[in-house]
XYZ file of C-alpha atoms in Angstrom:
674
model
C -7.288 12.713 -46.493
C -6.404 14.156 -43.113
C -6.540 17.940 -42.754
C -3.658 20.042 -41.431
C -5.112 20.202 -37.901
C -5.318 16.395 -37.681
C -1.754 16.020 -38.927
C -0.494 18.480 -36.330
C -2.398 16.636 -33.592
C -0.867 13.311 -34.629
C 2.664 14.748 -34.544
C 2.014 16.429 -31.184
C 0.741 13.156 -29.731
C 3.769 11.226 -30.999
C 6.218 13.669 -29.466
C 4.314 13.776 -26.163
C 3.953 9.988 -25.936
C 7.633 9.372 -26.674
C 8.591 11.823 -23.911
C 6.295 10.089 -21.458
C 7.669 6.639 -22.431
C 11.211 7.809 -21.761
C 10.307 9.204 -18.337
C 8.415 6.002 -17.404
C 10.734 3.271 -18.690
C 14.148 4.915 -18.460
C 13.965 7.552 -15.708
C 11.342 5.730 -13.555
C 9.863 9.208 -12.980
C 6.591 9.554 -14.928
C 4.919 12.968 -15.150
C 1.460 11.570 -15.988
C -0.560 8.702 -14.587
C -0.943 5.384 -16.417
C -4.560 6.209 -17.204
C -3.641 9.560 -18.767
C -0.939 7.903 -20.862
C -3.486 5.308 -22.035
C -5.849 8.109 -23.132
C -3.114 9.750 -25.246
C -2.072 6.460 -26.830
C -5.642 5.484 -27.616
C -6.320 8.863 -29.251
C -3.285 8.369 -31.496
C -4.365 4.826 -32.365
C -7.835 6.047 -33.349
C -6.467 8.880 -35.498
C -4.097 6.509 -37.315
C -6.960 4.036 -37.866
C -9.183 6.793 -39.297
C -6.353 8.141 -41.492
C -4.118 5.224 -42.616
C -1.939 7.606 -44.626
C -0.721 9.081 -41.317
C 0.350 5.710 -39.891
C 4.095 5.114 -39.801
C 6.337 2.217 -38.644
C 8.126 4.578 -36.229
C 4.906 5.666 -34.517
C 4.816 4.885 -30.753
C 1.682 2.818 -31.447
C 4.019 0.218 -32.979
C 6.611 0.316 -30.218
C 7.092 -1.451 -26.894
C 8.774 0.117 -23.849
C 11.624 2.533 -24.493
C 15.295 2.336 -25.502
C 17.673 1.104 -22.761
C 18.992 3.870 -20.505
C 22.632 3.005 -21.139
C 23.657 2.520 -17.509
C 23.882 -1.258 -18.047
C 25.025 -3.416 -20.928
C 22.491 -3.961 -23.689
C 21.182 -7.428 -24.564
C 19.099 -8.334 -27.604
C 16.166 -10.556 -26.739
C 16.130 -13.946 -28.455
C 12.392 -13.436 -28.796
C 10.829 -9.947 -28.581
C 9.140 -8.889 -25.328
C 5.913 -7.491 -26.705
C 3.302 -5.291 -25.078
C -0.437 -5.996 -24.767
C -3.509 -4.296 -26.180
C -5.847 -2.946 -23.501
C -9.567 -3.331 -22.865
C -11.313 -0.867 -20.566
C -14.781 -2.435 -20.684
C -16.228 -5.920 -20.976
C -17.673 -5.014 -24.393
C -14.143 -4.383 -25.690
C -12.998 -7.691 -24.210
C -15.939 -9.454 -25.852
C -15.118 -7.944 -29.259
C -11.511 -9.157 -28.868
C -12.740 -12.688 -28.129
C -15.194 -12.667 -31.055
C -12.443 -11.524 -33.445
C -10.234 -14.413 -32.336
C -13.102 -16.889 -32.718
C -13.578 -15.763 -36.311
C -9.858 -16.106 -37.053
C -9.827 -19.572 -35.478
C -12.945 -20.508 -37.469
C -15.147 -21.273 -34.496
C -12.728 -23.564 -32.645
C -13.440 -24.165 -28.943
C -11.283 -21.712 -27.021
C -10.162 -21.877 -23.385
C -8.794 -18.779 -21.674
C -6.232 -18.391 -18.907
C -6.721 -15.345 -16.671
C -3.854 -13.826 -14.677
C -3.677 -10.846 -12.371
C -1.854 -7.981 -14.062
C 1.001 -7.078 -11.737
C 2.070 -3.439 -11.765
C 5.794 -4.149 -11.772
C 8.869 -4.078 -13.984
C 8.863 -6.495 -16.937
C 11.826 -8.885 -16.875
C 13.133 -11.904 -18.768
C 15.169 -14.473 -16.796
C 17.191 -17.037 -18.757
C 18.190 -20.534 -17.613
C 20.660 -22.623 -19.619
C 20.587 -26.349 -18.790
C 18.746 -25.427 -15.601
C 21.249 -22.830 -14.381
C 20.375 -19.127 -14.006
C 22.392 -17.236 -16.605
C 20.901 -13.833 -17.332
C 18.179 -11.297 -16.528
C 17.193 -8.564 -18.982
C 14.648 -5.725 -18.770
C 12.059 -5.198 -21.498
C 13.796 -2.114 -22.920
C 12.246 -1.343 -26.304
C 10.966 -4.902 -26.659
C 13.910 -6.063 -28.744
C 16.866 -4.820 -26.710
C 16.946 -4.534 -22.924
C 19.361 -3.853 -20.078
C 21.457 -6.574 -18.494
C 20.474 -6.545 -14.798
C 21.640 -10.091 -14.049
C 23.687 -9.300 -10.939
C 20.841 -7.310 -9.415
C 18.161 -9.913 -10.148
C 20.444 -12.595 -8.695
C 19.929 -10.921 -5.284
C 16.121 -11.388 -5.387
C 15.201 -13.998 -2.797
C 12.716 -16.046 -4.854
C 14.826 -16.252 -8.044
C 16.439 -19.726 -7.919
C 20.023 -20.324 -9.070
C 18.979 -23.716 -10.471
C 15.683 -25.125 -11.724
C 14.365 -27.827 -9.384
C 13.802 -30.471 -12.077
C 15.857 -33.540 -12.986
C 15.959 -32.935 -16.744
C 15.911 -29.153 -17.323
C 15.475 -27.742 -20.824
C 18.547 -26.629 -22.727
C 17.170 -23.071 -22.803
C 14.353 -21.404 -20.917
C 13.417 -17.730 -21.015
C 10.760 -17.075 -18.380
C 9.014 -13.724 -18.673
C 7.572 -12.024 -15.612
C 7.382 -8.992 -13.351
C 9.710 -7.808 -10.603
C 7.718 -6.021 -7.918
C 7.983 -4.413 -4.509
C 5.566 -6.044 -2.004
C 3.057 -3.431 -0.875
C 3.492 -3.973 2.885
C 7.282 -3.646 2.650
C 6.901 -0.603 0.393
C 4.683 1.165 2.930
C 7.092 0.306 5.752
C 10.049 1.606 3.730
C 8.198 4.840 3.017
C 7.366 5.212 6.704
C 11.028 4.654 7.609
C 12.085 7.237 5.021
C 9.522 9.704 6.340
C 10.726 9.179 9.916
C 14.280 9.854 8.722
C 13.209 13.052 6.946
C 13.721 11.556 3.471
C 11.371 11.804 0.499
C 8.795 9.035 0.103
C 8.812 6.942 -3.082
C 5.845 7.640 -5.340
C 4.694 4.039 -5.799
C 5.944 0.418 -5.637
C 6.526 0.180 -9.387
C 8.914 3.136 -9.472
C 10.670 1.882 -6.336
C 11.168 -1.554 -7.922
C 12.469 -0.022 -11.153
C 14.927 2.163 -9.247
C 16.137 -0.779 -7.150
C 16.778 -2.867 -10.280
C 18.906 -0.077 -11.734
C 21.267 0.258 -8.773
C 24.862 -0.018 -9.965
C 25.782 -1.772 -6.712
C 23.894 -5.121 -6.384
C 24.321 -4.935 -2.607
C 21.955 -1.949 -2.598
C 19.430 -3.924 -4.633
C 19.758 -6.802 -2.173
C 18.583 -4.515 0.648
C 15.224 -4.029 -1.084
C 12.705 -6.903 -0.694
C 12.036 -7.337 -4.408
C 10.114 -10.369 -5.655
C 9.569 -12.039 -9.041
C 6.449 -13.651 -10.482
C 6.659 -15.418 -13.856
C 3.742 -15.393 -16.279
C 5.031 -16.245 -19.744
C 7.645 -17.736 -22.027
C 10.259 -16.303 -24.328
C 12.634 -18.576 -26.254
C 12.444 -22.220 -25.098
C 14.428 -25.275 -26.218
C 13.748 -28.735 -24.834
C 10.335 -28.150 -23.248
C 7.034 -28.837 -24.988
C 4.021 -27.356 -23.191
C 0.865 -27.471 -25.266
C -1.068 -24.996 -23.120
C -0.151 -21.867 -21.249
C -1.594 -23.339 -18.053
C 0.633 -26.420 -18.400
C 3.679 -24.176 -18.887
C 2.888 -22.261 -15.687
C 2.443 -25.541 -13.790
C 5.876 -26.683 -15.006
C 7.429 -23.391 -13.876
C 5.951 -23.973 -10.441
C 7.422 -27.496 -10.256
C 10.796 -26.026 -11.247
C 10.404 -23.648 -8.264
C 10.121 -20.531 -10.376
C 7.520 -18.263 -8.706
C 4.093 -18.137 -10.365
C 0.841 -16.488 -9.232
C -1.463 -18.820 -7.355
C -4.518 -16.783 -8.402
C -4.265 -17.762 -12.113
C -7.336 -19.627 -13.453
C -8.469 -21.173 -16.763
C -12.051 -20.763 -18.049
C -14.241 -21.923 -20.929
C -16.743 -19.061 -21.032
C -16.615 -15.268 -21.119
C -19.121 -15.068 -18.260
C -16.613 -16.882 -16.051
C -13.928 -14.431 -17.122
C -16.212 -11.522 -16.250
C -16.804 -12.996 -12.766
C -13.026 -13.385 -12.286
C -12.441 -9.777 -13.354
C -15.149 -8.440 -11.039
C -13.967 -10.524 -8.090
C -10.433 -9.171 -8.344
C -11.715 -5.652 -8.964
C -13.274 -5.884 -5.475
C -10.236 -7.674 -3.979
C -7.455 -5.896 -5.843
C -5.604 -5.133 -2.613
C -5.586 -8.699 -1.295
C -2.362 -9.864 -3.049
C 1.044 -8.800 -1.768
C 1.649 -6.841 -4.986
C -0.165 -3.980 -6.676
C -2.325 -5.007 -9.622
C -4.017 -2.829 -12.206
C -6.093 -5.346 -14.133
C -6.432 -8.895 -15.450
C -4.569 -10.397 -18.407
C -6.645 -12.774 -20.526
C -4.753 -15.244 -22.747
C -5.827 -17.999 -25.115
C -4.609 -21.122 -23.345
C -3.790 -23.356 -26.333
C -0.237 -22.691 -27.593
C -1.100 -23.941 -31.093
C -3.903 -21.387 -31.336
C -1.525 -18.685 -30.112
C 0.820 -19.491 -33.000
C -2.034 -19.415 -35.523
C -3.145 -15.977 -34.351
C 0.403 -14.592 -34.207
C 1.373 -11.043 -33.269
C 0.962 -7.479 -34.439
C 3.967 -5.128 -34.521
C 3.712 -4.460 -30.797
C 1.760 -7.289 -29.175
C 0.188 -10.739 -29.401
C -3.311 -11.095 -30.849
C -4.011 -13.956 -28.423
C -3.695 -11.884 -25.223
C -5.259 -8.690 -23.891
C -5.086 -6.680 -20.659
C -8.349 -5.678 -19.006
C -7.430 -2.471 -17.135
C -9.035 -1.405 -13.849
C -9.775 2.258 -13.023
C -6.582 4.118 -12.128
C -5.381 4.596 -8.554
C -3.534 7.789 -9.474
C -5.174 10.870 -10.904
C -4.327 14.492 -11.545
C -6.294 17.372 -10.054
C -5.893 21.024 -9.037
C -4.547 21.847 -5.561
C -6.773 24.462 -3.888
C -4.979 25.001 -0.590
C -2.853 23.433 2.158
C -3.919 23.493 5.798
C -2.892 21.707 8.977
C -4.783 19.564 11.490
C -3.963 18.947 15.162
C -4.451 15.381 16.381
C -5.013 13.890 19.819
C -1.314 13.893 20.767
C -0.893 17.457 19.490
C 0.777 16.280 16.290
C 0.386 18.844 13.510
C -0.200 17.249 10.107
C -0.406 19.184 6.822
C -3.219 18.240 4.422
C -3.870 19.152 0.812
C -7.332 20.308 -0.261
C -7.962 19.843 -3.976
C -10.696 19.741 -6.584
C -12.744 16.520 -6.229
C -11.296 13.639 -8.233
C -12.352 9.997 -8.667
C -9.513 7.653 -7.664
C -10.010 3.869 -7.540
C -13.769 4.234 -7.142
C -13.654 6.904 -4.402
C -14.114 10.654 -4.763
C -11.254 12.382 -2.947
C -10.881 16.014 -1.885
C -8.274 15.743 0.894
C -4.953 13.925 1.183
C -2.123 13.949 3.681
C 1.250 15.603 3.181
C 2.568 13.747 6.268
C 4.825 16.356 7.910
C 6.817 19.542 7.379
C 9.752 17.788 5.682
C 7.536 15.866 3.275
C 5.570 18.993 2.384
C 8.833 20.818 1.690
C 10.359 17.992 -0.383
C 7.218 17.433 -2.450
C 6.935 21.209 -2.945
C 3.275 21.251 -3.932
C 1.768 24.738 -3.972
C -1.794 26.062 -4.142
C -2.625 26.351 -7.835
C -0.455 23.369 -8.836
C -1.685 20.401 -10.820
C -0.915 17.479 -8.523
C -0.942 13.677 -8.686
C -3.137 12.059 -6.034
C -2.764 8.409 -5.160
C -4.771 5.831 -3.241
C -3.523 2.291 -2.708
C -5.039 -0.347 -0.422
C -6.694 0.998 2.682
C -4.043 3.615 3.342
C -4.868 7.302 3.683
C -4.865 8.986 0.250
C -1.696 10.948 -0.363
C -0.283 13.537 -2.729
C 2.500 12.053 -4.847
C 3.805 15.404 -6.069
C 3.295 18.288 -8.494
C 3.232 18.055 -12.272
C 5.944 20.663 -12.739
C 5.474 21.242 -16.498
C 1.919 22.424 -15.707
C 2.880 24.808 -12.859
C 1.548 28.340 -13.590
C 4.068 31.172 -13.610
C 2.356 32.984 -10.729
C 2.550 29.822 -8.592
C 6.265 29.532 -9.330
C 6.824 33.155 -8.338
C 4.838 32.744 -5.102
C 7.419 30.298 -3.802
C 7.052 27.192 -1.609
C 4.238 26.780 0.916
C 5.359 27.616 4.460
C 4.616 25.430 7.472
C 2.835 27.534 10.173
C 4.641 28.574 13.351
C 1.476 28.821 15.476
C -1.538 26.527 15.878
C -4.509 27.632 13.729
C -6.961 26.402 16.400
C -5.570 27.998 19.556
C -2.703 30.271 18.491
C -0.126 28.435 20.616
C 3.418 27.915 19.284
C 4.061 24.846 17.128
C 7.170 23.029 18.285
C 9.329 20.489 16.481
C 11.313 18.302 18.832
C 14.991 17.782 18.083
C 15.662 14.753 15.918
C 11.990 14.209 14.991
C 10.086 14.707 11.746
C 6.769 15.617 13.406
C 5.714 18.982 14.842
C 3.377 19.511 17.814
C 0.977 22.093 19.213
C 2.321 22.916 22.671
C -1.134 23.496 24.197
C -2.505 20.320 25.827
C -5.945 22.014 26.004
C -6.025 23.003 22.310
C -9.719 22.728 21.286
C -9.044 20.596 18.206
C -6.652 18.375 20.147
C -9.335 17.993 22.834
C -11.917 16.768 20.311
C -9.574 14.111 18.935
C -8.517 13.214 22.486
C -12.109 12.725 23.670
C -12.942 10.386 20.808
C -9.794 8.353 21.408
C -10.225 8.302 25.210
C -13.646 6.672 24.852
C -12.659 4.259 22.059
C -12.793 0.495 22.418
C -9.037 0.039 22.735
C -8.831 2.691 25.468
C -11.537 3.288 28.138
C -14.282 1.670 26.010
C -17.131 4.041 26.884
C -20.246 2.911 25.064
C -22.242 5.798 23.605
C -19.359 8.290 23.474
C -18.408 8.428 19.801
C -16.916 11.230 17.725
C -20.158 13.165 17.144
C -21.131 12.991 20.820
C -17.619 14.101 21.803
C -17.914 17.075 19.439
C -21.294 18.011 20.896
C -19.980 17.808 24.465
C -17.016 20.008 23.571
C -18.990 22.540 21.550
C -21.631 22.980 24.282
C -18.955 23.465 26.944
C -19.976 20.426 29.038
C -16.491 18.957 28.564
C -13.397 21.177 28.606
C -10.911 18.431 29.468
C -10.845 14.634 29.748
C -11.714 14.608 33.439
C -14.966 16.468 32.723
C -16.310 13.238 31.191
C -16.667 11.916 34.754
C -18.493 15.064 35.907
C -21.333 14.711 33.411
C -24.823 14.552 34.931
C -28.181 13.324 33.709
C -29.605 16.849 33.935
C -26.840 18.320 31.808
C -27.088 15.608 29.149
C -30.900 15.694 28.943
C -30.654 19.372 28.005
C -28.782 18.431 24.817
C -30.623 17.981 21.524
C -31.196 14.320 20.701
C -30.567 13.004 24.232
C -33.450 11.054 25.729
C -33.451 9.250 29.069
C -32.418 5.874 27.630
C -29.469 7.375 25.741
C -28.339 9.346 28.794
C -28.632 6.271 31.006
C -26.542 4.209 28.602
C -23.810 6.868 28.341
C -23.555 7.441 32.116
C -23.475 3.692 32.691
C -20.618 3.343 30.206
C -18.711 6.186 31.876
C -19.104 4.615 35.305
C -18.005 1.171 34.075
C -14.889 2.663 32.486
C -13.569 3.666 35.906
C -12.613 0.009 36.452
C -10.443 -0.239 33.345
C -6.884 -1.281 34.338
C -3.931 1.098 34.310
C -2.722 0.078 30.830
C -6.057 1.160 29.303
C -5.783 4.542 31.010
C -2.240 4.995 29.686
C -3.508 4.282 26.172
C -6.449 6.666 26.648
C -4.307 9.605 27.810
C -3.012 10.241 24.260
C 0.641 10.194 25.289
C 2.882 10.573 22.281
C 4.594 7.297 21.208
C 2.804 5.251 23.917
C 0.590 2.768 22.090
C -1.153 -0.354 23.310
C 1.830 -2.680 23.535
C 4.126 -0.178 25.251
C 1.350 0.903 27.640
C 0.857 -2.711 28.748
C 4.586 -3.206 29.231
C 4.908 -0.072 31.378
C 1.748 -0.764 33.404
C 2.765 -4.378 34.118
C 6.269 -3.285 35.102
C 5.322 -0.538 37.582
C 1.881 -1.717 38.679
C 0.532 1.712 39.745
C 0.245 5.212 38.346
C 2.054 6.609 41.389
C 5.066 4.397 40.592
C 5.046 5.541 36.965
C 4.859 9.204 37.970
C 7.849 8.724 40.295
C 9.970 6.888 37.702
C 12.909 8.578 35.987
C 13.551 8.508 32.244
C 16.267 5.928 32.889
C 13.887 3.734 34.905
C 11.444 3.609 32.014
C 14.062 3.404 29.249
C 15.614 0.300 30.794
C 12.386 -1.676 30.432
C 12.668 -4.145 27.546
C 10.559 -2.952 24.610
C 10.374 0.701 25.679
C 13.690 2.484 25.109
C 14.896 6.070 25.663
C 12.757 7.850 23.043
C 9.430 6.574 24.386
C 10.653 7.055 27.948
C 11.421 10.713 27.216
C 7.971 11.192 25.616
C 6.282 9.707 28.691
C 8.345 11.827 31.070
C 7.575 14.960 29.027
C 3.844 14.253 29.399
C 4.131 13.588 33.138
C 6.152 16.773 33.727
C 3.524 18.981 32.073
C 1.541 20.817 34.798
C -1.711 20.301 32.846
C -1.062 16.548 32.737
C -0.331 16.443 36.467
C -3.587 18.218 37.224
C -5.483 15.858 34.914
C -4.064 12.729 36.595
C -4.881 14.073 40.063
C -8.392 14.886 38.866
C -8.986 11.417 37.390
C -7.761 9.723 40.574
C -10.084 11.836 42.739
C -13.008 10.965 40.444
C -12.532 7.279 41.198
C -10.656 5.906 38.186
C -8.553 2.830 38.782
C -4.845 3.643 38.982
C -3.345 0.158 39.143
C -3.259 -3.150 37.253
C -2.605 -6.829 37.723
C 1.134 -7.495 37.754
C 1.041 -11.250 38.180
C 2.332 -13.298 35.278
C 0.583 -16.481 34.187
C 3.997 -18.004 33.548
C 6.824 -18.215 31.054
C 5.306 -20.852 28.784
C 5.755 -18.631 25.704
C 9.193 -17.270 26.586
C 11.135 -16.941 23.340
C 7.970 -17.119 21.190
C 7.047 -14.356 18.731
C 3.364 -14.562 17.780
C 1.426 -12.741 15.047
C -2.397 -12.685 15.156
C -4.244 -11.945 11.908
C -8.012 -11.849 11.443
C -10.767 -11.917 14.067
C -10.828 -14.404 16.954
C -14.146 -15.366 18.575
C -12.810 -15.680 22.114
C -10.370 -12.769 22.169
C -10.246 -9.144 21.156
C -6.959 -8.193 19.501
C -5.786 -6.537 22.745
C -6.797 -9.559 24.824
C -4.870 -11.888 22.535
C -1.748 -9.712 22.824
C -2.118 -9.539 26.572
C -2.503 -13.335 26.839
C 0.723 -13.794 24.842
C 2.671 -11.264 26.890
C 1.338 -12.639 30.205
C 3.047 -15.901 29.301
C 6.373 -14.300 28.461
C 5.848 -14.178 24.698
C 6.103 -11.311 22.229
C 3.117 -10.204 20.131
C 3.971 -8.399 16.893
C 2.018 -7.136 13.910
C 4.256 -8.262 11.044
C 5.590 -11.629 9.879
C 9.360 -12.122 9.665
C 11.946 -14.857 9.963
C 11.790 -14.352 13.735
C 8.054 -15.166 13.884
C 7.335 -18.430 15.718
C 3.690 -18.848 14.681
C 0.898 -16.972 12.915
C -2.565 -17.323 14.488
C -5.182 -17.143 11.712
C -8.698 -15.995 12.588
C -11.674 -15.054 10.421
C -11.020 -12.626 7.525
C -7.226 -12.721 7.911
C -4.718 -10.483 6.145
C -3.697 -12.161 2.890
C -0.256 -10.535 2.884
C 0.611 -11.989 6.300
C -0.435 -15.508 5.290
C 1.511 -15.268 2.033
C 4.595 -14.026 3.882
C 4.305 -16.875 6.397
C 4.101 -19.408 3.554
C 7.129 -17.865 1.840
C 9.199 -18.025 5.041
C 7.900 -21.421 6.177
C 6.435 -19.989 9.409
C 3.981 -22.249 11.273
C 0.299 -21.266 11.255
C -2.563 -22.297 13.521
C -6.240 -21.501 14.106
C -7.955 -20.229 17.253
C -8.202 -23.671 18.870
C -4.476 -24.143 18.278
C -3.867 -20.726 19.831
C -5.767 -21.781 22.962
C -3.667 -24.950 23.183
C -0.538 -22.846 22.771
C -1.562 -20.597 25.662
C -2.356 -23.602 27.858
C 0.624 -25.813 27.070
C 3.281 -23.663 25.422
C 3.314 -25.936 22.345
C 1.387 -26.218 19.093
C 0.921 -29.991 19.340
């Protein structure tokens, strides 16, 4: 029999888990990470298994999802939408497979493996081939009617593309927010001074629950189907065959799904996608393994909350909780002041993190994280780790009394005022010679996309600054062999290589110098446009804001940023200095032609014959437009080695033409893909 302490723990866990389920499924505002929820649920499952007298039909271990929120009409599922048991190691997965083999008396089993999409579970119903209804999971038996909102999702067809559709088809799947679009939306919200969404799953859930379908339509939601509910008039003997039929009917299915005979093959599939979990356009948090034969699925049946014939292998979490130690700010190469959180080391998605960005003053204020808080830290894809927000129920009383963290008014590196320009989210150190800004500026100035000075990396730049050999960018061109040889670690060969790289950089064209000067809002594309338009630095320095703003692709905001830089006395002195030291102050203004006029070209991956900047320049020299994202306006996607999967997938979805490097060369030469 269970003692009083165990009974209390079971009741505490049930209350806590139910509260977390409500926040996750109904409010779309979880206060714990998925991994932490899994730990609580597993503890309760183990206690109930050890003490059967404590088990109860109303325990959350026997439930799926949460009750509908009530904002939409309720619909009872024809067939329950069950949850899945989880495996967190291959040994657990192996035990699951062995248990099924015993129940199936040694029958030969094939397994279908699917990527586990971190989205919102949905059931879409087609009657005689016509889309009729969409319902959320809810509590597994009753969900919310979100038909009008799901109808706005671009890849949900109104009719099944088959001649003889089944009388009834319930396709089960996930609605998700593509990662690239999610990051862009968050960037747009940040630029507008609005709070960032915590993650794609919450954003998708919130979009599905908009009362106005037109608002849902503005979010680029997508559906992927992975299972069946109630079906009448369709006989698929295997799960793989059912997915193939869905694909022929033009319902979206995941192309990564595979069927295997052996557990070793499943393990290889799991490990491959563990290493490539950011390749798909959606977030995934594991692999779902299902017995492929439908007859075997029926023989195994279900428990109260999930099927015995399927299991989810969960990857390590990409969100974790930790303790916030302090908040400080950094000054970048353009003078931009960015707040960062310093916290106790925490393992997130295989990496130990101690720092994460808070983006800007507005985001820091809206997230309201304070030293001493327990915070949620997130890492997705290759983006910079970020703080999602505080766990308010765990905020200590003294932290609450201390009040919100305050953004500094002066630069911590040089003491100069920090200025926030009107209408902008970012703040800037006003001192162009700020020592921390100089370090970042030196490293950028010498980088490959700017002046391309071989041998002048970040550590060398730091050494040159710290020893006083370089106090501003022009000092790079005053370095001597004698001065460099006096530095620790600098031998004759290293000094010769660095000085040779510095001398060669003097011949870089004007657009490279504009990039190197760390002018706010003037990146590679805009620098090329401005340099090609004016031809010389003298012409740029004489141009008015209106002159620059009227150039196609520049606009008034960038023009004002450029003019602000040029009007700064320190900048004027720097430009005069660089010119006197022999740097090139002009560029080629001749156009190759207009063969790509009207073309919008996206390059993804590595090309053998072109750097990324050279490819963009070749496109623009022929009157074309080079962009970094695929849209309906894209004319062609050039695919090199190791391309971005999301861009290729988007091109396939939109029917955009794709070509390889040889096709790109033909395009440049002839203005056509043929």
